[in-house]
mmCIF file of C-alpha atoms in Angstrom:
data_model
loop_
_atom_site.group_PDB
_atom_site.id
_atom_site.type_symbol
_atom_site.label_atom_id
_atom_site.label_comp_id
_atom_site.label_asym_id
_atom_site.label_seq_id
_atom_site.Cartn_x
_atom_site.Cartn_y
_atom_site.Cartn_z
ATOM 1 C CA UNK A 1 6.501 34.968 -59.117
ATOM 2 C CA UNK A 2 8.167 35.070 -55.757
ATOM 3 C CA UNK A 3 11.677 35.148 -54.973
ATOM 4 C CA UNK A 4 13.099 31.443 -55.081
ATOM 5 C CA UNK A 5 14.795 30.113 -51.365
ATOM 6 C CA UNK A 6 18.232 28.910 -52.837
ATOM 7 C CA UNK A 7 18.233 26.651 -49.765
ATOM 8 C CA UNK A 8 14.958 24.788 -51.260
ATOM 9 C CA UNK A 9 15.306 23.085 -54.823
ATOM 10 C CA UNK A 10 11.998 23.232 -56.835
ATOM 11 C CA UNK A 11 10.841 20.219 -57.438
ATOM 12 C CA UNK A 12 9.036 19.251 -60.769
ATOM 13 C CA UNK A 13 6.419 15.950 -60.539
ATOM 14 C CA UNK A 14 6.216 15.126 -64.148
ATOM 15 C CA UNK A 15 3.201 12.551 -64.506
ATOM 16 C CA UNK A 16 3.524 11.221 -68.625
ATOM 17 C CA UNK A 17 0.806 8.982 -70.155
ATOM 18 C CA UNK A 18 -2.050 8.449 -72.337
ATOM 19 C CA UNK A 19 -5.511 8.645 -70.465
ATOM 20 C CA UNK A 20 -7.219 7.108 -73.592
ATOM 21 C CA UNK A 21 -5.433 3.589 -73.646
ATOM 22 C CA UNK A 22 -6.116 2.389 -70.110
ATOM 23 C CA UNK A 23 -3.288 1.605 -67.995
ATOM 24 C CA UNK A 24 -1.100 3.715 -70.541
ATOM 25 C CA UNK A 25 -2.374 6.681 -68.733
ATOM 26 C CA UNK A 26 -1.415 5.715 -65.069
ATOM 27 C CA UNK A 27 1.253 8.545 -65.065
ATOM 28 C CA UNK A 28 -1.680 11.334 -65.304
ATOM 29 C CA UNK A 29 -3.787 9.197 -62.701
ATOM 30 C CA UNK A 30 -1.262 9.893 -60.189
ATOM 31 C CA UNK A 31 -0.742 13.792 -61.015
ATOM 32 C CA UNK A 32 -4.785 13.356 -59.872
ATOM 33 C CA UNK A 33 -4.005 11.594 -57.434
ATOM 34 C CA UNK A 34 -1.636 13.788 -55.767
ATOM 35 C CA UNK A 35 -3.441 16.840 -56.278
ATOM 36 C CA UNK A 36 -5.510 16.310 -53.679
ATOM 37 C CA UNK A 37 -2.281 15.854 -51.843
ATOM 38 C CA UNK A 38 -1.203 18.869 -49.412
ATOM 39 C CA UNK A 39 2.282 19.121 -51.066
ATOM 40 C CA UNK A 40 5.217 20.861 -49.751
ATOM 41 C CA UNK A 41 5.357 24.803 -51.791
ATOM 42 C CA UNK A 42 9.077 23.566 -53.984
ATOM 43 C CA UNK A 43 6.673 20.806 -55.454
ATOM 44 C CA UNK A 44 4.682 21.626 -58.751
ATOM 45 C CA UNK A 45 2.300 19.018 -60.407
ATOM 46 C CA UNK A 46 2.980 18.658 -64.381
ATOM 47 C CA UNK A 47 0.533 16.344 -66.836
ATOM 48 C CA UNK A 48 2.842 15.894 -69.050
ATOM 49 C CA UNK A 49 1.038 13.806 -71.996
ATOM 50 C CA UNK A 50 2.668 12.041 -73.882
ATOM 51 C CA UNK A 51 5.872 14.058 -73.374
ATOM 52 C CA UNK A 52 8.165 15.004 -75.911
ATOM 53 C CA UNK A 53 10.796 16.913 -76.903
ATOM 54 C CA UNK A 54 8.497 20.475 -76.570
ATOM 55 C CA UNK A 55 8.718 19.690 -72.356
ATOM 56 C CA UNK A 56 12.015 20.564 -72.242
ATOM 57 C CA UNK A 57 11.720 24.078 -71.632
ATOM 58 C CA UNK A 58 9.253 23.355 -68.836
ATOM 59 C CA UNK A 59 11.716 21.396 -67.090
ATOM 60 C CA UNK A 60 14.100 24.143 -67.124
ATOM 61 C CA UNK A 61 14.578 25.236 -63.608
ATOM 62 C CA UNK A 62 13.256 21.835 -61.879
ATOM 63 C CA UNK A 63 16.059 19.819 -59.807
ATOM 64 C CA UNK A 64 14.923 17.018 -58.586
ATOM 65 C CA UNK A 65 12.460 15.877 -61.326
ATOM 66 C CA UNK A 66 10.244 13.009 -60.427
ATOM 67 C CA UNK A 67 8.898 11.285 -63.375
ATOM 68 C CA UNK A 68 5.723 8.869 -63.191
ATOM 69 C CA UNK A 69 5.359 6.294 -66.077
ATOM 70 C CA UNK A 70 3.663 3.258 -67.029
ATOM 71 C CA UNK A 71 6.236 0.515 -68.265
ATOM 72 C CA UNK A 72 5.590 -3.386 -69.982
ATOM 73 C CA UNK A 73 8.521 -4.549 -68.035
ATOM 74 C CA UNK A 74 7.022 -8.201 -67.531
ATOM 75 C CA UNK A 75 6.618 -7.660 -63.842
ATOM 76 C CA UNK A 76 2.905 -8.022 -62.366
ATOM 77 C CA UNK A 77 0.692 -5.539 -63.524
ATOM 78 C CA UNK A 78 0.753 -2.877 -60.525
ATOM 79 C CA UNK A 79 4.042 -3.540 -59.931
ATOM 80 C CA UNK A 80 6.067 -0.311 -59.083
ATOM 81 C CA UNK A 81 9.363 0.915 -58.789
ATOM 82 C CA UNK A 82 11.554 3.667 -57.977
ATOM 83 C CA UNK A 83 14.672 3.921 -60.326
ATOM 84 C CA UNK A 84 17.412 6.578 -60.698
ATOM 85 C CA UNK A 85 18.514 6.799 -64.074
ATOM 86 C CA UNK A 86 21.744 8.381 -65.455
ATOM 87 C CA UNK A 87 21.633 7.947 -68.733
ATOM 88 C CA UNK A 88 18.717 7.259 -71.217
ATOM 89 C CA UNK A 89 19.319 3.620 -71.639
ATOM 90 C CA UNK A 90 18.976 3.087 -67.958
ATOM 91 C CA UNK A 91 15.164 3.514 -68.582
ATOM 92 C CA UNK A 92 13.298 0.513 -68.638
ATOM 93 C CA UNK A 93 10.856 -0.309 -71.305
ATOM 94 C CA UNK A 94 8.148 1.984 -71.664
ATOM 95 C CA UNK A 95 5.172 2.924 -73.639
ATOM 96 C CA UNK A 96 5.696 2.768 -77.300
ATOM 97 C CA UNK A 97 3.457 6.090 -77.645
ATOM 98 C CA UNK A 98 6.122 8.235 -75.937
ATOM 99 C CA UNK A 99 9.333 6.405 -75.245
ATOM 100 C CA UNK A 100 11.111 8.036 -77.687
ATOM 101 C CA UNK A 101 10.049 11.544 -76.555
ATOM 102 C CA UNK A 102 11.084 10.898 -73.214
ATOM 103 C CA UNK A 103 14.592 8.903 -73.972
ATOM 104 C CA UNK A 104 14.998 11.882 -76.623
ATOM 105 C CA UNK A 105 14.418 14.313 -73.628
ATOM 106 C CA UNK A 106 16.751 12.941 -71.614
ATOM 107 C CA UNK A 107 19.489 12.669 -74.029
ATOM 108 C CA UNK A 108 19.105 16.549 -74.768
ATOM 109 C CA UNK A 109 19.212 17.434 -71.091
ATOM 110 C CA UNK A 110 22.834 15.125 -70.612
ATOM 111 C CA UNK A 111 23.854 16.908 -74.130
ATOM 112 C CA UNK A 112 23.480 20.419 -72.617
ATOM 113 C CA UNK A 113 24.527 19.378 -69.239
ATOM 114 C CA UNK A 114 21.766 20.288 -67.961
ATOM 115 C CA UNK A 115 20.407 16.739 -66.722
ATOM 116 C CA UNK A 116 18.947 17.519 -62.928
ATOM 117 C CA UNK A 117 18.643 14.683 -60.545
ATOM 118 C CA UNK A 118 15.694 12.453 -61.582
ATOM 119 C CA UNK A 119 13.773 9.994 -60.142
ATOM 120 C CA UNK A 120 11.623 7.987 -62.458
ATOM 121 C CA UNK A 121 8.417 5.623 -60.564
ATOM 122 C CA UNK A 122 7.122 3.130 -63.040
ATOM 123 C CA UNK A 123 4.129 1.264 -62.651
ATOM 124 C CA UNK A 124 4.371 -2.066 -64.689
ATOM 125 C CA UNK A 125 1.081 -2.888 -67.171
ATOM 126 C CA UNK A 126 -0.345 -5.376 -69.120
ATOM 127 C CA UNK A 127 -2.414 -5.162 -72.337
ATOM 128 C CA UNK A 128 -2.155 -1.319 -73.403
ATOM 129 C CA UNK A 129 -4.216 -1.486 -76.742
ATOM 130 C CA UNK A 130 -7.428 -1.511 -75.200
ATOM 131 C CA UNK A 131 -9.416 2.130 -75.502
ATOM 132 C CA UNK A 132 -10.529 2.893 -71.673
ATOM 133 C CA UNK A 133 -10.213 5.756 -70.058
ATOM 134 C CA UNK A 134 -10.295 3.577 -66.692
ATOM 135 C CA UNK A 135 -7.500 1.856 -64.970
ATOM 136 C CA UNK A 136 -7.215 -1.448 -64.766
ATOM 137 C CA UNK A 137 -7.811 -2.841 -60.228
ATOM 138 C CA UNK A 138 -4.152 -3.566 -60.055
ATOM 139 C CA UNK A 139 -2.972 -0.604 -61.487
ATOM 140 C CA UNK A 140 -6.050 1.355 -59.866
ATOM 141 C CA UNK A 141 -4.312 -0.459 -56.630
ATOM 142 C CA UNK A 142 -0.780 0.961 -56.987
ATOM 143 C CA UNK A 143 -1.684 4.542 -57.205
ATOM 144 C CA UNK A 144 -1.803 5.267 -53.323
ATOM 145 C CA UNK A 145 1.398 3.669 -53.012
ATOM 146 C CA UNK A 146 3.088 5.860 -56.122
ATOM 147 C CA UNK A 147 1.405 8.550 -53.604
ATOM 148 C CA UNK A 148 3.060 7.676 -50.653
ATOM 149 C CA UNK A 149 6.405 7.389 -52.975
ATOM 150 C CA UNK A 150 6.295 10.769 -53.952
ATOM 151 C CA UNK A 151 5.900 11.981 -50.554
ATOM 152 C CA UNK A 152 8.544 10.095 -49.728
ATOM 153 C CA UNK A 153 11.026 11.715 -51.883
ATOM 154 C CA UNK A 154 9.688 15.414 -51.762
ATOM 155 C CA UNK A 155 10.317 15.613 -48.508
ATOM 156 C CA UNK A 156 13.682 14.144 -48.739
ATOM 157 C CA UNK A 157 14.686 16.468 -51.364
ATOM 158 C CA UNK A 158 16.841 19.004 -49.647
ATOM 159 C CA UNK A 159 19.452 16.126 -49.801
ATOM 160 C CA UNK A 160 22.344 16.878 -51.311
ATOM 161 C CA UNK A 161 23.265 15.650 -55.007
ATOM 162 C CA UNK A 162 25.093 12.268 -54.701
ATOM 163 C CA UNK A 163 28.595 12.403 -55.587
ATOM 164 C CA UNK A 164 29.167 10.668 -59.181
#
């Protein structure tokens, strides 16, 4: 392992999801999707399942973390949207198959005081009980643009941390 630049954060994309239930899984499209990206060398790519509790020592080390999720949010399906959440109930509503984990894993990070800066991209759905490993065209449609999102902020992430 080389010697970490303490002027460059590494940054941790954290892509959470279940490939098997269709849109579910859009958060492991887009770790696909990006890598085929050229990435700057701070950025790692991270499938993260269906996250969990047993991520958090992964995440050790990783400031910013960029989480990608699918959310039933009653926006249009495709829908996404960058939020920067503080505390776990400023997550909106997402997947039944791993909201707790995450929620759980955010709470433990704030308890320890070791919450980094997150960014969390959600990509609203539909119907998620349908067995598919393929996305559905508008959520297909909204992975380039999750893309360009994450590009967006990784190269913006030598900012420093907001004042509270």
């Amino acid at each position: 392992m080389n010697e970490t630049n303490h002027h460059q954060r590494n940054t941790l994309i954290l892509g959470v999801g279940n490939l098997l239930l269709k849109d579910e899984g859009v958060g492991i499209h887009a770790i696909r999707a990006l890598e085929k990206e050229t990435l700057p060398s701070h950025v790692r790519l991270m499938d993260g399942g269906t996250g969990g509790l047993h991520l958090l020592s992964w995440l050790d080390g990783y400031d910013p973390i960029i989480m990608i999720d699918a959310t039933l949010d009653n926006n249009p399906p495709g829908t996404v949207r960058l939020i920067r959440p503080r505390f776990a109930t400023d997550f909106p509503p997402l997947m039944s198959a791993h909201e707790i984990g995450l929620r759980d894993m955010i709470e433990a990070m704030i308890l320890t005081g070791k919450l980094p800066e997150i960014h969390l991209i959600v990509i609203s759905v539909g119907n998620i009980n349908e067995v598919n490993m393929e996305l559905t065209p508008e959520v297909e449609a909204a992975i380039p643009y999750v893309v360009q999102t994450v590009k967006g902020l990784v190269c913006h992430s030598r900012l420093p941390h907001p004042s509270p």
